PDB file of C-alpha atoms in Angstrom:
ATOM      1  CA  SER A   1     -12.390  38.468  -1.793  1.00 39.00           C
ATOM      2  CA  ASP A   2      -8.529  38.043  -1.680  1.00 45.00           C
ATOM      3  CA  VAL A   3      -7.449  33.845  -1.729  1.00 42.00           C
ATOM      4  CA  CYS A   4      -3.685  33.440  -0.773  1.00 44.00           C
ATOM      5  CA  SER A   5      -1.412  30.897  -2.954  1.00 41.00           C
ATOM      6  CA  SER A   6      -0.979  28.844   0.252  1.00 45.00           C
ATOM      7  CA  ASP A   7      -4.214  28.044   0.154  1.00 50.00           C
ATOM      8  CA  LEU A   8      -4.603  26.613  -3.548  1.00 47.00           C
ATOM      9  CA  PRO A   9      -4.448  22.877  -3.921  1.00 55.00           C
ATOM     10  CA  LYS A  10      -0.607  22.366  -5.530  1.00 65.00           C
ATOM     11  CA  ALA A  11       0.319  19.886  -8.134  1.00 58.00           C
ATOM     12  CA  ASP A  12       3.614  17.466  -8.236  1.00 59.00           C
ATOM     13  CA  ILE A  13       4.270  15.830 -11.347  1.00 59.00           C
ATOM     14  CA  ASP A  14       7.884  13.809 -12.247  1.00 55.00           C
ATOM     15  CA  LEU A  15       8.420  13.934 -16.663  1.00 46.00           C
ATOM     16  CA  ASP A  16      10.000  11.490 -18.671  1.00 50.00           C
ATOM     17  CA  ALA A  17      13.287  13.117 -19.242  1.00 44.00           C
ATOM     18  CA  LEU A  18      14.176  11.217 -21.786  1.00 44.00           C
ATOM     19  CA  GLN A  19      11.400  11.927 -23.657  1.00 46.00           C
ATOM     20  CA  LEU A  20      11.589  15.671 -22.735  1.00 39.00           C
ATOM     21  CA  VAL A  21      15.003  15.290 -24.365  1.00 39.00           C
ATOM     22  CA  ARG A  22      13.351  14.172 -27.385  1.00 44.00           C
ATOM     23  CA  GLY A  23      10.780  16.805 -27.680  1.00 44.00           C
ATOM     24  CA  HIS A  24       7.964  14.664 -26.000  1.00 45.00           C
ATOM     25  CA  LEU A  25       5.471  15.803 -23.078  1.00 45.00           C
ATOM     26  CA  SER A  26       5.138  12.642 -21.070  1.00 53.00           C
ATOM     27  CA  VAL A  27       4.303  12.518 -18.015  1.00 60.00           C
ATOM     28  CA  LYS A  28       4.816   9.126 -15.371  1.00 70.00           C
ATOM     29  CA  ARG A  29       3.704  10.543 -12.099  1.00 69.00           C
ATOM     30  CA  PHE A  30       1.330  13.507 -11.316  1.00 76.00           C
ATOM     31  CA  GLY A  31       0.088  14.190  -7.809  1.00 79.00           C
ATOM     32  CA  LEU A  32      -2.008  16.494  -6.452  1.00 81.00           C
ATOM     33  CA  ILE A  33      -1.507  18.577  -2.922  1.00 86.00           C
ATOM     34  CA  GLY A  34      -3.470  20.122  -0.093  1.00 86.00           C
ATOM     35  CA  ILE A  35      -7.090  19.219  -1.637  1.00 86.00           C
ATOM     36  CA  GLN A  36     -10.200  18.526   0.149  1.00 88.00           C
ATOM     37  CA  LEU A  37     -11.933  15.542  -0.842  1.00 86.00           C
ATOM     38  CA  THR A  38     -14.830  13.353   0.544  1.00 88.00           C
ATOM     39  CA  VAL A  39     -15.381   9.689   0.321  1.00 87.00           C
ATOM     40  CA  ALA A  40     -18.353   7.511   0.808  1.00 86.00           C
ATOM     41  CA  ARG A  41     -19.249   4.030   0.676  1.00 83.00           C
ATOM     42  CA  SER A  42     -22.134   3.024  -0.241  1.00 82.00           C
ATOM     43  CA  ALA A  43     -24.792   0.265   1.355  1.00 80.00           C
ATOM     44  CA  ASP A  44     -23.396  -2.267  -0.936  1.00 76.00           C
ATOM     45  CA  GLY A  45     -19.833  -1.202  -0.357  1.00 71.00           C
ATOM     46  CA  GLN A  46     -18.870   1.090  -3.782  1.00 75.00           C
ATOM     47  CA  ILE A  47     -16.371   3.351  -2.974  1.00 79.00           C
ATOM     48  CA  ARG A  48     -16.612   6.991  -4.358  1.00 82.00           C
ATOM     49  CA  LEU A  49     -14.300   9.639  -3.948  1.00 81.00           C
ATOM     50  CA  GLY A  50     -15.233  13.405  -4.896  1.00 80.00           C
ATOM     51  CA  PHE A  51     -14.707  17.277  -3.872  1.00 74.00           C
ATOM     52  CA  GLY A  52     -18.270  17.214  -2.519  1.00 62.00           C
ATOM     53  CA  PRO A  53     -21.331  16.147  -1.622  1.00 57.00           C
ATOM     54  CA  ASP A  54     -22.793  15.919  -4.821  1.00 55.00           C
ATOM     55  CA  GLN A  55     -23.510  12.003  -5.636  1.00 54.00           C
ATOM     56  CA  GLY A  56     -24.043  13.609  -9.693  1.00 56.00           C
ATOM     57  CA  SER A  57     -20.158  14.980 -10.287  1.00 60.00           C
ATOM     58  CA  PRO A  58     -17.783  12.389 -11.316  1.00 65.00           C
ATOM     59  CA  ASP A  59     -16.149   9.849  -9.142  1.00 74.00           C
ATOM     60  CA  LEU A  60     -12.881  10.974  -9.291  1.00 73.00           C
ATOM     61  CA  LEU A  61     -11.531   7.030  -8.106  1.00 74.00           C
ATOM     62  CA  GLU A  62     -13.171   6.224 -11.162  1.00 76.00           C
ATOM     63  CA  THR A  63     -11.388   8.684 -13.119  1.00 76.00           C
ATOM     64  CA  ILE A  64      -7.774   8.321 -11.718  1.00 76.00           C
ATOM     65  CA  ARG A  65      -8.406   4.294 -12.851  1.00 74.00           C
ATOM     66  CA  MET A  66      -9.416   4.665 -15.714  1.00 74.00           C
ATOM     67  CA  VAL A  67      -7.002   6.875 -17.016  1.00 73.00           C
ATOM     68  CA  LEU A  68      -3.734   4.674 -15.576  1.00 71.00           C
ATOM     69  CA  GLN A  69      -5.246   1.850 -17.348  1.00 69.00           C
ATOM     70  CA  ASP A  70      -5.590   3.582 -20.714  1.00 69.00           C
ATOM     71  CA  SER A  71      -2.307   4.902 -20.486  1.00 63.00           C
ATOM     72  CA  LYS A  72       0.164   3.407 -22.500  1.00 47.00           C
ATOM     73  CA  GLN A  73       2.609   0.697 -21.660  1.00 49.00           C
ATOM     74  CA  GLY A  74       6.561   1.639 -21.350  1.00 47.00           C
ATOM     75  CA  ALA A  75       8.197   4.558 -21.306  1.00 45.00           C
ATOM     76  CA  GLY A  76       6.164   7.558 -20.666  1.00 47.00           C
ATOM     77  CA  SER A  77       3.241   6.157 -19.638  1.00 68.00           C
ATOM     78  CA  LEU A  78       1.850   7.280 -16.683  1.00 73.00           C
ATOM     79  CA  GLN A  79       2.504   5.141 -13.709  1.00 78.00           C
ATOM     80  CA  SER A  80       0.686   6.172 -10.860  1.00 82.00           C
ATOM     81  CA  PHE A  81      -1.099   8.977  -9.223  1.00 84.00           C
ATOM     82  CA  SER A  82      -1.246  10.294  -6.019  1.00 86.00           C
ATOM     83  CA  ILE A  83      -3.009  12.909  -3.519  1.00 87.00           C
ATOM     84  CA  LEU A  84      -1.002  13.890  -0.983  1.00 89.00           C
ATOM     85  CA  ASP A  85      -1.783  16.328   2.507  1.00 91.00           C
ATOM     86  CA  ALA A  86      -5.391  16.272   1.937  1.00 90.00           C
ATOM     87  CA  ARG A  87      -8.341  17.157   3.773  1.00 91.00           C
ATOM     88  CA  LEU A  88     -10.706  13.967   3.692  1.00 90.00           C
ATOM     89  CA  ALA A  89     -14.242  13.575   5.590  1.00 91.00           C
ATOM     90  CA  PHE A  90     -14.998   9.721   4.543  1.00 91.00           C
ATOM     91  CA  HIS A  91     -19.108   8.860   5.338  1.00 90.00           C
ATOM     92  CA  ASP A  92     -20.221   4.694   5.438  1.00 89.00           C
ATOM     93  CA  GLU A  93     -23.559   4.456   4.410  1.00 88.00           C
ATOM     94  CA  GLY A  94     -24.296   0.811   5.832  1.00 85.00           C
ATOM     95  CA  THR A  95     -23.216   1.427   9.310  1.00 88.00           C
ATOM     96  CA  GLY A  96     -23.480   5.633   9.581  1.00 89.00           C
ATOM     97  CA  LEU A  97     -20.040   5.896  10.227  1.00 91.00           C
ATOM     98  CA  PHE A  98     -18.514   9.540   9.710  1.00 91.00           C
ATOM     99  CA  VAL A  99     -14.771   9.955   9.859  1.00 92.00           C
ATOM    100  CA  VAL A 100     -12.711  12.786   9.764  1.00 92.00           C
ATOM    101  CA  SER A 101      -9.454  12.949   8.413  1.00 93.00           C
ATOM    102  CA  PRO A 102      -7.237  16.742   8.696  1.00 93.00           C
ATOM    103  CA  ASP A 103      -4.421  14.690   6.967  1.00 94.00           C
ATOM    104  CA  THR A 104      -4.468  12.085   4.434  1.00 94.00           C
ATOM    105  CA  ASP A 105      -2.181  10.820   1.339  1.00 94.00           C
ATOM    106  CA  PHE A 106      -3.694   8.382  -0.992  1.00 89.00           C
ATOM    107  CA  SER A 107      -2.110   6.918  -4.547  1.00 90.00           C
ATOM    108  CA  PHE A 108      -2.467   4.861  -7.629  1.00 87.00           C
ATOM    109  CA  ARG A 109       0.054   2.915  -8.948  1.00 87.00           C
ATOM    110  CA  LYS A 110       0.451   0.413 -11.854  1.00 83.00           C
ATOM    111  CA  ASN A 111       1.390  -3.193  -9.658  1.00 80.00           C
ATOM    112  CA  GLY A 112       2.181  -5.161 -13.460  1.00 78.00           C
ATOM    113  CA  THR A 113      -0.914  -5.669 -15.399  1.00 77.00           C
ATOM    114  CA  ARG A 114      -2.962  -4.504 -11.822  1.00 83.00           C
ATOM    115  CA  LEU A 115      -3.541  -1.363 -10.172  1.00 87.00           C
ATOM    116  CA  GLU A 116      -2.732  -1.209  -6.259  1.00 92.00           C
ATOM    117  CA  ALA A 117      -4.455   2.011  -4.160  1.00 91.00           C
ATOM    118  CA  ALA A 118      -2.757   2.740  -1.015  1.00 94.00           C
ATOM    119  CA  LEU A 119      -3.896   5.407   1.925  1.00 93.00           C
ATOM    120  CA  ASP A 120      -1.895   6.367   4.840  1.00 96.00           C
ATOM    121  CA  SER A 121      -4.402   8.983   7.066  1.00 95.00           C
ATOM    122  CA  ALA A 122      -4.362  10.327  10.222  1.00 96.00           C
ATOM    123  CA  VAL A 123      -8.031  10.277  11.430  1.00 95.00           C
ATOM    124  CA  GLU A 124     -10.369  11.130  14.047  1.00 93.00           C
ATOM    125  CA  ILE A 125     -13.874   9.483  15.178  1.00 93.00           C
ATOM    126  CA  ALA A 126     -16.047  11.640  17.297  1.00 92.00           C
ATOM    127  CA  GLY A 127     -13.188  13.164  18.687  1.00 91.00           C
ATOM    128  CA  ALA A 128     -10.420  10.573  18.743  1.00 94.00           C
ATOM    129  CA  PRO A 129      -7.716  10.391  16.765  1.00 95.00           C
ATOM    130  CA  SER A 130      -5.681   6.777  15.200  1.00 96.00           C
ATOM    131  CA  ARG A 131      -4.175   6.464  11.961  1.00 96.00           C
ATOM    132  CA  VAL A 132      -4.929   4.032   9.156  1.00 96.00           C
ATOM    133  CA  ALA A 133      -3.094   2.836   6.856  1.00 97.00           C
ATOM    134  CA  VAL A 134      -4.376   0.627   4.071  1.00 95.00           C
ATOM    135  CA  ARG A 135      -3.168  -1.136   1.104  1.00 96.00           C
ATOM    136  CA  ALA A 136      -5.335  -3.147  -1.347  1.00 94.00           C
ATOM    137  CA  LEU A 137      -4.579  -4.987  -4.906  1.00 93.00           C
ATOM    138  CA  LEU A 138      -7.649  -4.346  -7.690  1.00 89.00           C
ATOM    139  CA  ARG A 139      -9.432  -6.011  -9.889  1.00 86.00           C
ATOM    140  CA  GLU A 140     -10.511  -4.847 -13.500  1.00 81.00           C
ATOM    141  CA  ASP A 141     -13.919  -3.580 -12.430  1.00 79.00           C
ATOM    142  CA  GLY A 142     -11.275  -0.798  -9.368  1.00 79.00           C
ATOM    143  CA  SER A 143     -13.474  -3.254  -6.816  1.00 82.00           C
ATOM    144  CA  PRO A 144     -10.834  -4.266  -4.017  1.00 88.00           C
ATOM    145  CA  GLU A 145      -9.108  -8.310  -3.754  1.00 92.00           C
ATOM    146  CA  SER A 146      -7.245  -8.469  -1.260  1.00 95.00           C
ATOM    147  CA  GLY A 147      -4.848  -6.189   0.574  1.00 96.00           C
ATOM    148  CA  THR A 148      -3.612  -5.147   4.446  1.00 97.00           C
ATOM    149  CA  LEU A 149      -5.277  -2.874   6.882  1.00 97.00           C
ATOM    150  CA  ASP A 150      -2.853  -1.152  10.189  1.00 97.00           C
ATOM    151  CA  VAL A 151      -4.810   0.897  12.159  1.00 97.00           C
ATOM    152  CA  LYS A 152      -3.240   2.466  15.380  1.00 97.00           C
ATOM    153  CA  GLY A 153      -4.825   3.743  18.296  1.00 97.00           C
ATOM    154  CA  LEU A 154      -8.242   2.738  17.483  1.00 96.00           C
ATOM    155  CA  SER A 155     -10.995   3.853  20.301  1.00 96.00           C
ATOM    156  CA  PHE A 156     -14.042   1.285  21.065  1.00 96.00           C
ATOM    157  CA  PRO A 157     -15.659   4.117  23.047  1.00 95.00           C
ATOM    158  CA  ALA A 158     -15.919   6.562  19.688  1.00 95.00           C
ATOM    159  CA  LEU A 159     -16.816   3.734  17.516  1.00 94.00           C
ATOM    160  CA  ALA A 160     -19.837   3.441  19.578  1.00 94.00           C
ATOM    161  CA  LYS A 161     -20.658   7.217  19.822  1.00 93.00           C
ATOM    162  CA  SER A 162     -20.108   7.651  16.624  1.00 92.00           C
ATOM    163  CA  SER A 163     -22.540   4.868  14.943  1.00 92.00           C
ATOM    164  CA  ALA A 164     -25.724   3.425  16.028  1.00 91.00           C
ATOM    165  CA  SER A 165     -23.766   0.116  14.203  1.00 90.00           C
ATOM    166  CA  PHE A 166     -21.292  -0.117  16.477  1.00 92.00           C
ATOM    167  CA  ALA A 167     -23.223   0.682  20.103  1.00 92.00           C
ATOM    168  CA  TYR A 168     -22.494  -3.530  21.148  1.00 90.00           C
ATOM    169  CA  LEU A 169     -19.016  -1.845  21.407  1.00 92.00           C
ATOM    170  CA  ALA A 170     -19.918   0.387  24.386  1.00 92.00           C
ATOM    171  CA  PRO A 171     -19.272  -1.653  27.631  1.00 93.00           C
ATOM    172  CA  TYR A 172     -15.371  -2.235  26.237  1.00 93.00           C
ATOM    173  CA  ARG A 173     -13.960   1.045  27.057  1.00 95.00           C
ATOM    174  CA  LEU A 174     -10.749  -0.350  25.059  1.00 96.00           C
ATOM    175  CA  VAL A 175      -8.014   1.608  22.625  1.00 97.00           C
ATOM    176  CA  SER A 176      -6.918  -1.383  20.097  1.00 97.00           C
ATOM    177  CA  ASP A 177      -3.700  -1.552  17.497  1.00 97.00           C
ATOM    178  CA  VAL A 178      -4.994  -3.881  14.757  1.00 97.00           C
ATOM    179  CA  SER A 179      -2.887  -4.557  11.656  1.00 97.00           C
ATOM    180  CA  ALA A 180      -5.105  -7.376   9.007  1.00 97.00           C
ATOM    181  CA  LYS A 181      -4.858  -9.045   5.704  1.00 97.00           C
ATOM    182  CA  PHE A 182      -7.989  -8.968   4.365  1.00 96.00           C
ATOM    183  CA  ALA A 183      -9.415 -10.991   0.359  1.00 96.00           C
ATOM    184  CA  LEU A 184     -13.327  -9.741  -0.638  1.00 92.00           C
ATOM    185  CA  GLY A 185     -15.260 -11.367  -3.065  1.00 87.00           C
ATOM    186  CA  PRO A 186     -16.766  -9.452  -6.108  1.00 77.00           C
ATOM    187  CA  ASN A 187     -19.755  -7.948  -4.316  1.00 77.00           C
ATOM    188  CA  ASN A 188     -16.967  -6.425  -1.595  1.00 77.00           C
ATOM    189  CA  GLY A 189     -18.059  -8.771   1.195  1.00 83.00           C
ATOM    190  CA  ILE A 190     -14.935  -9.688   3.836  1.00 88.00           C
ATOM    191  CA  GLN A 191     -14.205 -13.587   2.463  1.00 92.00           C
ATOM    192  CA  THR A 192     -11.301 -13.840   5.024  1.00 95.00           C
ATOM    193  CA  VAL A 193      -9.569 -11.977   7.157  1.00 95.00           C
ATOM    194  CA  SER A 194      -6.632 -12.835   9.478  1.00 96.00           C
ATOM    195  CA  PHE A 195      -5.669 -10.292  11.832  1.00 95.00           C
ATOM    196  CA  THR A 196      -3.555  -9.229  15.201  1.00 96.00           C
ATOM    197  CA  ALA A 197      -4.719  -7.168  17.615  1.00 96.00           C
ATOM    198  CA  LYS A 198      -3.671  -5.760  20.958  1.00 96.00           C
ATOM    199  CA  SER A 199      -6.078  -3.597  23.010  1.00 96.00           C
ATOM    200  CA  SER A 200      -6.077  -1.583  27.000  1.00 96.00           C
ATOM    201  CA  GLY A 201      -8.448   0.045  29.031  1.00 95.00           C
ATOM    202  CA  ASP A 202     -11.638  -0.520  30.792  1.00 94.00           C
ATOM    203  CA  VAL A 203     -14.499  -3.163  30.545  1.00 91.00           C
ATOM    204  CA  ASP A 204     -17.567  -2.258  32.325  1.00 90.00           C
ATOM    205  CA  ALA A 205     -18.876  -5.894  33.913  1.00 82.00           C
ATOM    206  CA  PRO A 206     -22.510  -5.750  34.545  1.00 79.00           C
ATOM    207  CA  THR A 207     -21.277  -8.210  38.047  1.00 78.00           C
ATOM    208  CA  LEU A 208     -18.953  -6.173  39.280  1.00 74.00           C
ATOM    209  CA  ASP A 209     -19.186  -2.788  41.144  1.00 80.00           C
ATOM    210  CA  THR A 210     -16.168  -1.113  38.857  1.00 86.00           C
ATOM    211  CA  PRO A 211     -15.386  -1.429  35.863  1.00 88.00           C
ATOM    212  CA  VAL A 212     -12.409  -4.226  34.740  1.00 88.00           C
ATOM    213  CA  HIS A 213      -9.461  -2.309  33.878  1.00 92.00           C
ATOM    214  CA  VAL A 214      -7.430  -4.075  31.200  1.00 92.00           C
ATOM    215  CA  SER A 215      -3.672  -4.031  31.442  1.00 94.00           C
ATOM    216  CA  ALA A 216      -3.392  -6.154  28.280  1.00 94.00           C
ATOM    217  CA  LEU A 217      -5.230  -7.842  25.835  1.00 92.00           C
ATOM    218  CA  ALA A 218      -3.813  -9.574  22.422  1.00 94.00           C
ATOM    219  CA  LEU A 219      -5.691 -11.675  20.219  1.00 92.00           C
ATOM    220  CA  ASP A 220      -4.801 -13.445  16.594  1.00 93.00           C
ATOM    221  CA  GLY A 221      -6.645 -15.268  14.374  1.00 91.00           C
ATOM    222  CA  GLN A 222      -8.944 -15.319  11.192  1.00 91.00           C
ATOM    223  CA  TYR A 223     -12.500 -14.817  10.233  1.00 90.00           C
ATOM    224  CA  ASP A 224     -14.076 -17.008   7.253  1.00 89.00           C
ATOM    225  CA  ALA A 225     -17.026 -15.676   5.851  1.00 85.00           C
ATOM    226  CA  THR A 226     -18.311 -18.282   4.093  1.00 83.00           C
ATOM    227  CA  THR A 227     -18.606 -20.795   7.377  1.00 81.00           C
ATOM    228  CA  ASN A 228     -18.360 -17.243   9.592  1.00 81.00           C
ATOM    229  CA  VAL A 229     -16.551 -18.946  12.153  1.00 82.00           C
ATOM    230  CA  LEU A 230     -13.945 -16.987  14.290  1.00 83.00           C
ATOM    231  CA  GLN A 231     -10.960 -19.159  15.167  1.00 86.00           C
ATOM    232  CA  LEU A 232      -8.542 -17.387  17.392  1.00 85.00           C
ATOM    233  CA  GLY A 233      -4.893 -18.884  17.261  1.00 85.00           C
ATOM    234  CA  ARG A 234      -4.316 -17.420  20.424  1.00 87.00           C
ATOM    235  CA  PHE A 235      -6.168 -14.891  23.056  1.00 86.00           C
ATOM    236  CA  ALA A 236      -4.276 -13.211  26.330  1.00 90.00           C
ATOM    237  CA  ILE A 237      -5.765 -11.349  28.468  1.00 89.00           C
ATOM    238  CA  ASP A 238      -4.027  -9.146  31.806  1.00 91.00           C
ATOM    239  CA  SER A 239      -5.646  -7.494  34.562  1.00 87.00           C
ATOM    240  CA  LYS A 240      -5.931  -7.466  37.977  1.00 82.00           C
ATOM    241  CA  GLU A 241      -8.820  -9.413  38.327  1.00 77.00           C
ATOM    242  CA  ILE A 242      -8.363 -12.003  35.431  1.00 79.00           C
ATOM    243  CA  ALA A 243      -5.473 -13.046  33.481  1.00 82.00           C
ATOM    244  CA  ALA A 244      -5.758 -15.792  30.760  1.00 83.00           C
ATOM    245  CA  GLY A 245      -5.210 -17.003  27.973  1.00 86.00           C
ATOM    246  CA  GLY A 246      -5.977 -20.383  25.112  1.00 86.00           C
ATOM    247  CA  LYS A 247      -7.427 -20.324  21.586  1.00 85.00           C
ATOM    248  CA  ALA A 248     -11.058 -20.154  20.979  1.00 82.00           C
ATOM    249  CA  ASN A 249     -13.354 -21.100  17.890  1.00 81.00           C
ATOM    250  CA  LEU A 250     -16.476 -18.831  17.687  1.00 78.00           C
ATOM    251  CA  ARG A 251     -19.354 -18.371  15.708  1.00 75.00           C
ATOM    252  CA  PHE A 252     -21.304 -15.817  15.438  1.00 69.00           C
ATOM    253  CA  GLY A 253     -24.590 -14.726  14.459  1.00 68.00           C
ATOM    254  CA  TRP A 254     -26.279 -11.484  13.020  1.00 63.00           C
ATOM    255  CA  THR A 255     -29.769 -10.087  12.694  1.00 63.00           C
ATOM    256  CA  ASP A 256     -30.665  -7.288  10.027  1.00 63.00           C
ATOM    257  CA  GLY A 257     -26.850  -6.887   9.618  1.00 58.00           C
ATOM    258  CA  ALA A 258     -26.113  -7.041  13.431  1.00 62.00           C
ATOM    259  CA  PHE A 259     -23.803  -8.807  15.453  1.00 63.00           C
ATOM    260  CA  ALA A 260     -26.760 -10.651  17.882  1.00 68.00           C
ATOM    261  CA  SER A 261     -24.961 -13.740  19.167  1.00 73.00           C
ATOM    262  CA  VAL A 262     -22.127 -15.876  19.705  1.00 77.00           C
ATOM    263  CA  SER A 263     -21.493 -19.663  20.270  1.00 80.00           C
ATOM    264  CA  GLY A 264     -18.685 -22.114  20.310  1.00 80.00           C
ATOM    265  CA  SER A 265     -16.020 -23.327  21.955  1.00 81.00           C
ATOM    266  CA  VAL A 266     -12.874 -21.938  23.963  1.00 80.00           C
ATOM    267  CA  ASP A 267      -9.836 -24.302  25.268  1.00 82.00           C
ATOM    268  CA  ALA A 268      -8.108 -22.049  27.891  1.00 78.00           C
ATOM    269  CA  GLN A 269      -4.095 -22.293  28.701  1.00 72.00           C
ATOM    270  CA  ASP A 270      -2.274 -21.330  31.610  1.00 61.00           C
TER     271      ASP A 270
END
C-alpha cells in the first residue's frame, strides 16, 4: 500500500558549521520527529524505551546514552539527542498503570560531565488528560539521581480506575497540580521528595449523605523514605463543610507494597 510522506518520521540535524567548512561532517544535535514509542518501567525501577513491545529489541534509552557518553569532547561532538512530537505508550509493571500520550517531547543532553534527561508530555490516564514535565540528572549507569516533576491536571479517579495499586484513591475525586523535587537511590527507590500540590473536587465521606465538595486543597511538605515520614509544612482546605489549615507530621505503613495505615500528629491552625 502507498505511504503518505507526511506520516513518515522526520529528522532534525544540527551540524557544526566550522567543521563542515573544513570538510568534516560533525553532528552536534540530532532529533527524530513524529515517531511512535513504547516505554516500560520494570518492577525494580528500570526504564526501557523502544519502538514496540518486544523485550528482546535494543533499549533506545541505553543506545542514546552510550552514544552521547562515547562522543568526543569539544567542538563538533554530539551534544544532544531529542525525540519530538512522539506518540507514546507507557506501562508501569510495578503498579500496572498504563498511560498513553499523543504528544511527547524527550531529550538527552550533556550537562558538564553528566547527562540530563527531560520529558514534556500530554498524557491520558483512563481517558483523563493531564500534562507531565520531568527533568532528571543521570548517573553513569543511566539511572536517575535527582530531578524535578511538574504535573498539571492529575486526576485521582483516573489513577484509581487505571490500576489496583491506586484503588485507595477512589473516594478522593480530586484533580491536582503537583510540583516536586526528588532524589533517588541507586536502586531507583525514592529517598527524598519535597513538593507542593493544589487540588479541587469532591471527597466521599462515609459519615455524610453527600460528598464533600472541596473548593481548594493546598499542601506543601517533604517526604523522607529512610524514616517513612511525611512532614507537611502547610496544609489548607476550603469547602462548604469545613475550612481548616495547619501543619502535620505523619508516618505511613505499607503492606506488600500497598498503602495500609497512617499515624502521627496534626497541628491545626486558624
